Short mmCIF file of C-alpha atoms in Angstrom, two decimals:
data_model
loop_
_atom_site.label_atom_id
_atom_site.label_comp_id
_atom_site.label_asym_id
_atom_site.label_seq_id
_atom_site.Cartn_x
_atom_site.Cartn_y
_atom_site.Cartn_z
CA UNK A 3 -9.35 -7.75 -3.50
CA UNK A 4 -11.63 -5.02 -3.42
CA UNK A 5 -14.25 -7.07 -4.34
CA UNK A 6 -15.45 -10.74 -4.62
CA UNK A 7 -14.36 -12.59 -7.43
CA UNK A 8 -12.81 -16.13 -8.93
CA UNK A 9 -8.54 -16.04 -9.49
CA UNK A 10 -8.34 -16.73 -12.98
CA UNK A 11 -3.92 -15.80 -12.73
CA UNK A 12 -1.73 -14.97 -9.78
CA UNK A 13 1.78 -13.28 -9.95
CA UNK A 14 2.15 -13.23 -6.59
CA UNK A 15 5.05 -15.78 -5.83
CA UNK A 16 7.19 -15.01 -3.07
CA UNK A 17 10.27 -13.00 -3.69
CA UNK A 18 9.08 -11.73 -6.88
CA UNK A 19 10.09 -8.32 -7.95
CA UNK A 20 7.49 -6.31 -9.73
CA UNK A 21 7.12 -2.64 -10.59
CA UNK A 22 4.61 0.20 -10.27
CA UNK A 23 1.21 -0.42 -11.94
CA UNK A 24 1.75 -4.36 -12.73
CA UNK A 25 -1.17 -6.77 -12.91
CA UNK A 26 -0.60 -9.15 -9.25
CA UNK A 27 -3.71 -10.48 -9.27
CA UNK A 28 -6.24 -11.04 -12.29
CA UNK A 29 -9.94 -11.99 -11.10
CA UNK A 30 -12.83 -13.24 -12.98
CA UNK A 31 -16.76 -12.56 -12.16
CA UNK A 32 -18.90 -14.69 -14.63
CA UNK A 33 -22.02 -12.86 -13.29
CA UNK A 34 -20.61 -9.35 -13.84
CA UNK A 35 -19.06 -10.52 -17.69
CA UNK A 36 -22.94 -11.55 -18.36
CA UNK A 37 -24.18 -8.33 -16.82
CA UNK A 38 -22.00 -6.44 -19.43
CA UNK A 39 -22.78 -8.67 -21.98
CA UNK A 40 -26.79 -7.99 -21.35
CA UNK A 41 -25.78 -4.06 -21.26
CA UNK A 42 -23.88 -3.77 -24.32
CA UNK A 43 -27.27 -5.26 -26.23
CA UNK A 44 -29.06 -3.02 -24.88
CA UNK A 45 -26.49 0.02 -25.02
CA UNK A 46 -26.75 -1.51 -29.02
CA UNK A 47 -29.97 -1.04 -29.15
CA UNK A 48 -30.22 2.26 -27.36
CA UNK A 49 -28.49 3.85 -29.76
CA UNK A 50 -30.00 2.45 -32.90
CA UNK A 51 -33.69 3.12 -31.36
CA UNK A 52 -32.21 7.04 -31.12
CA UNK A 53 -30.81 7.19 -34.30
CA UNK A 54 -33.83 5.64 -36.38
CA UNK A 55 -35.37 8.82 -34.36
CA UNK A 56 -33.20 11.29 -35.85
CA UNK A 57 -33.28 9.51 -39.26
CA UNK A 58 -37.25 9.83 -39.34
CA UNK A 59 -37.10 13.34 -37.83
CA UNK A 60 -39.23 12.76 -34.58
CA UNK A 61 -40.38 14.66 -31.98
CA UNK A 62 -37.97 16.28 -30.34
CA UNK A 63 -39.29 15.27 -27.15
CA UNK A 64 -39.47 11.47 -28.45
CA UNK A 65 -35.71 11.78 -29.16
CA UNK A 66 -35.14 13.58 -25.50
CA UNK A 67 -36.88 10.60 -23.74
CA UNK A 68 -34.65 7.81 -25.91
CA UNK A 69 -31.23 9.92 -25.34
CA UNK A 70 -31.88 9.78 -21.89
CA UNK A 71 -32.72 6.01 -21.90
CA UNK A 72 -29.32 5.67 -23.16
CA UNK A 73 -27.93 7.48 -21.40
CA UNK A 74 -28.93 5.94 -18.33
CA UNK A 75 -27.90 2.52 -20.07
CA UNK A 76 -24.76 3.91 -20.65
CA UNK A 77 -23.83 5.19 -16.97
CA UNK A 78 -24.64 1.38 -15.74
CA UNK A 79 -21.99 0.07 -18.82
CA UNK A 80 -19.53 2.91 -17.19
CA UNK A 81 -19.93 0.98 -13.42
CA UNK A 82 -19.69 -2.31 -14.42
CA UNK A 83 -16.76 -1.62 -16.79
CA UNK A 84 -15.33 0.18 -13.50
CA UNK A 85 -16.08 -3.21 -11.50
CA UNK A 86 -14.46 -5.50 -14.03
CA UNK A 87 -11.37 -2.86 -14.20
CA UNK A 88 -10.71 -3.58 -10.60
CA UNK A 89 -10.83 -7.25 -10.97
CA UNK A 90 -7.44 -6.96 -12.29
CA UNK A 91 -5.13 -5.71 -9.04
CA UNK A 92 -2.10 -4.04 -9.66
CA UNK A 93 0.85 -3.08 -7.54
CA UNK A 94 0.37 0.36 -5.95
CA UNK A 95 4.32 1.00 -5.88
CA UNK A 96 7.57 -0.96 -7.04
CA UNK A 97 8.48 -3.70 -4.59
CA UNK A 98 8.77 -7.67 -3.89
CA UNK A 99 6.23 -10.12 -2.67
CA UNK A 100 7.30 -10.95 1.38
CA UNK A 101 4.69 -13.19 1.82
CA UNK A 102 1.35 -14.69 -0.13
CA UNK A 103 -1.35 -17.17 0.54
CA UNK A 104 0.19 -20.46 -0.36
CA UNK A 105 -3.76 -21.70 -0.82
CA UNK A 106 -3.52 -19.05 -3.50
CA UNK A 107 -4.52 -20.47 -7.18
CA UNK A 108 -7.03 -20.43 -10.18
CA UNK A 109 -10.32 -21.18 -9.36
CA UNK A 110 -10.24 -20.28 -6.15
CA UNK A 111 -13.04 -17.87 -4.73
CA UNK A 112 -11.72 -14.38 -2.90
CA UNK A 113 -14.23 -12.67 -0.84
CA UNK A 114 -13.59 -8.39 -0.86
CA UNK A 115 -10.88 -7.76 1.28
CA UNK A 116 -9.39 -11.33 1.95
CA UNK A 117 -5.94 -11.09 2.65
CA UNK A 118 -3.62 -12.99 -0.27
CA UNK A 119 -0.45 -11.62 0.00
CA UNK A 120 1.94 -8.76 1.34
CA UNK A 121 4.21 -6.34 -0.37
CA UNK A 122 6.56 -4.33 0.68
CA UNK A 123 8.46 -0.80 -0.79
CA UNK A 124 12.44 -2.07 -0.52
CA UNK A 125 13.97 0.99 -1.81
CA UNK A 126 13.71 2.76 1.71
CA UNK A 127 14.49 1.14 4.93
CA UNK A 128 12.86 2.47 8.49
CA UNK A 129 14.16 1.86 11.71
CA UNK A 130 11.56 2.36 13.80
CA UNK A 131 12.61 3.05 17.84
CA UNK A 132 11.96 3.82 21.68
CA UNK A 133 14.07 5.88 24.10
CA UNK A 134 13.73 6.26 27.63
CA UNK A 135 12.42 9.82 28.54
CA UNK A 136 16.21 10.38 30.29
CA UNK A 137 17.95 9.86 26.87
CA UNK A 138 15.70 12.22 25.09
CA UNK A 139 17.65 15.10 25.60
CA UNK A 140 20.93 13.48 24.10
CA UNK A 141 19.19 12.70 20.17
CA UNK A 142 18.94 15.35 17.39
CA UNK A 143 17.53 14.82 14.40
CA UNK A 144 20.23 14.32 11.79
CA UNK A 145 22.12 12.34 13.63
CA UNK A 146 23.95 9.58 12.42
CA UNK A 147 23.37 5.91 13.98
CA UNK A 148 23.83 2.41 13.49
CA UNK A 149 21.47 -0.58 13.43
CA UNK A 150 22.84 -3.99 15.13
CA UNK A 151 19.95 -6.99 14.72
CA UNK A 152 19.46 -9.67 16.79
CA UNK A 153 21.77 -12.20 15.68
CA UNK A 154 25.06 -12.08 13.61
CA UNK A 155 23.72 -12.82 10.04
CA UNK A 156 23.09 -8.85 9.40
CA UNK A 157 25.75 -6.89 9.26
CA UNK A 158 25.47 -3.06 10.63
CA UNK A 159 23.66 -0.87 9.07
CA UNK A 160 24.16 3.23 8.89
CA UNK A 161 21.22 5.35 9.48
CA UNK A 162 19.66 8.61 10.04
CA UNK A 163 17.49 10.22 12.42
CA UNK A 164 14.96 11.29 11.14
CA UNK A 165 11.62 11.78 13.51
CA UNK A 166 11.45 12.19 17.17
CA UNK A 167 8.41 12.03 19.16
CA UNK A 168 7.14 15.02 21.89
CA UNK A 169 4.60 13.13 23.54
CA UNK A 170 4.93 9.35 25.30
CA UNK A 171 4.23 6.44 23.60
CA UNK A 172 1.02 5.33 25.72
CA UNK A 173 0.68 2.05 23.60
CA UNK A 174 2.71 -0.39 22.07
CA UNK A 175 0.77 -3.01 20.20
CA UNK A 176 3.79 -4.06 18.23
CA UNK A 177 4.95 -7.39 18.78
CA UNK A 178 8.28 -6.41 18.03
CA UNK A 179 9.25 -4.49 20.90
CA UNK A 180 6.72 -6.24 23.47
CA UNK A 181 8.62 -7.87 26.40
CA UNK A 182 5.90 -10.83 27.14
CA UNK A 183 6.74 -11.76 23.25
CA UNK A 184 10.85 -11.65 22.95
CA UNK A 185 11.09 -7.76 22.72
CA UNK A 186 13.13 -5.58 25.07
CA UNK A 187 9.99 -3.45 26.13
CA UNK A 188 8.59 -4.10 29.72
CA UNK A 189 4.55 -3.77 28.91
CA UNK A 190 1.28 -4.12 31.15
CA UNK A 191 -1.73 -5.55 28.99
CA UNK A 192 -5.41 -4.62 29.38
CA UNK A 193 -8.56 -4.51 28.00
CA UNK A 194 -7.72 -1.25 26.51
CA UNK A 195 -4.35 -3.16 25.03
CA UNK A 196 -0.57 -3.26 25.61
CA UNK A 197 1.26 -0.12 27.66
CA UNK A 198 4.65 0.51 28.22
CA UNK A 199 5.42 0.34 32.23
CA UNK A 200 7.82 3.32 31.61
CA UNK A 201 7.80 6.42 29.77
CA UNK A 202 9.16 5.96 26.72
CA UNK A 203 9.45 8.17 23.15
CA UNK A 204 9.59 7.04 19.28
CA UNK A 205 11.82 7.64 16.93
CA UNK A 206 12.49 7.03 13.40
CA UNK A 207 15.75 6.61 11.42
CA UNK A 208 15.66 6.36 7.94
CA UNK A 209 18.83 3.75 6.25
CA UNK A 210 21.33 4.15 4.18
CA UNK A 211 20.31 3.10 0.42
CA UNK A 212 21.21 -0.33 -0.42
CA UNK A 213 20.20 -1.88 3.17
CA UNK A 214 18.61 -5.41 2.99
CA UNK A 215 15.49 -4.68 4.76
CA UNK A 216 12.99 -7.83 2.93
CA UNK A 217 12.11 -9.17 6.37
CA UNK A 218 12.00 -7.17 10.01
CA UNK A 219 14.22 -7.75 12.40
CA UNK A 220 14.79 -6.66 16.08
CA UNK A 221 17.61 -4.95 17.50
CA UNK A 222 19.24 -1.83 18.83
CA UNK A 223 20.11 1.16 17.11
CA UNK A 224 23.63 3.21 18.35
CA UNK A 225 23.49 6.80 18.47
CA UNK A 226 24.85 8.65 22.09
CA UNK A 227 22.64 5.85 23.51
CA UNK A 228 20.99 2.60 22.69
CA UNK A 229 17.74 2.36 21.89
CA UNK A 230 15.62 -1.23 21.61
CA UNK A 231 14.57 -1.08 17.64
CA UNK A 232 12.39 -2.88 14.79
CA UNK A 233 14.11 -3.06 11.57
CA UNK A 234 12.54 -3.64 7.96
CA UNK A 235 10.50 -2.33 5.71
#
């Protein structure tokens, strides 16, 4: 959330489709709604103290000072109207829900910037990879490749390359490739985080349309050469 406030609904179930600009999240803030409520009686008023001014033919400079009272009471109606707005949270793209906060429900208090849920884009698929400096030389970008995960529940999937990196990776805080936590990448950790103990280059490969890429996966993408890969979204 971008700011505090109690869940009054959730549409965040897992799996659930949604498109660009749909309400995920709606939040309530009982002390901002009486806020408004206290500025709209005095916006009211504002504008009725201005208009009697008018109506009588005042001072110009009487009028001048009132206008600009309400005006001022108007810019504050503007923020908090722009502070309820984002109480309701809406999807910033067309996706699925991957995963949500299963604590999730009404009533519940959300601090700004708790974590409740992820989305993810499905309508593109990255392959994100690493190639030893000696394979370099053999890629070009366009060319075609397959993805093979980990496992035999996924079948291949076609690819493209699409990005390939000039300089070293000199960190790789990715769990999916680290070696010390089931990925194919030998690493050295220190203070300064995790390093690959070889030189080694990214590169990106962009799938084929219609690739099942909900959930990441590790494997090995097959162009001239291998390369150890992360798979999803």
């Amino acid at each position: 959330p971008p700011q505090a406030g109690r869940v009054a609904m959730s549409h965040l179930e897992q799996g659930r489709s949604f498109a660009e600009g749909d309400i995920l999240l709606e939040l309530e803030a009982p002390a901002l709604r009486n806020k408004m409520e206290d500025v709209t009686i005095r916006l009211k008023a504002a504008q009725w103290q201005v208009d009697h001014l008018n109506a009588r033919h005042s001072e110009w400079s009487e009028i001048r000072v009132e206008e600009a009272a309400l005006a001022a009471i108007g810019r504050e109606r503007d923020d908090l109207q722009n502070q309820l707005t984002r109480l309701e949270i809406r999807a910033p793209f067309t996706g699925i829900v991957v995963e949500r906060d299963n604590a999730l429900q009404a009533g519940r208090w959300l601090g700004a910037s708790d974590r409740v849920a992820d989305l993810a884009d499905v309508s593109q698929c990255r392959i994100v990879a690493y190639v030893a400096e000696t394979d370099l030389g053999r890629l070009d970008l366009a060319a075609a490749g397959k993805f093979y995960a980990d496992g035999l529940d996924l079948a291949p999937v076609a690819a493209t390359l699409t990005r390939i990196d000039r300089t070293s990776a000199r960190r790789l805080d990715d769990p999916y490739f680290a070696g010390d936590l089931g990925g194919a990448i030998a690493i050295r950790r220190s203070e300064a985080g995790a390093s690959p103990t070889q030189a080694i280059f990214g590169v990106r490969f962009d799938a084929k349309n219609g690739a099942d890429c909900r959930m990441r996966r590790r494997g090995t993408v097959a162009v001239t050469r291998s390369a150890n890969a992360s798979y999803g979204t």
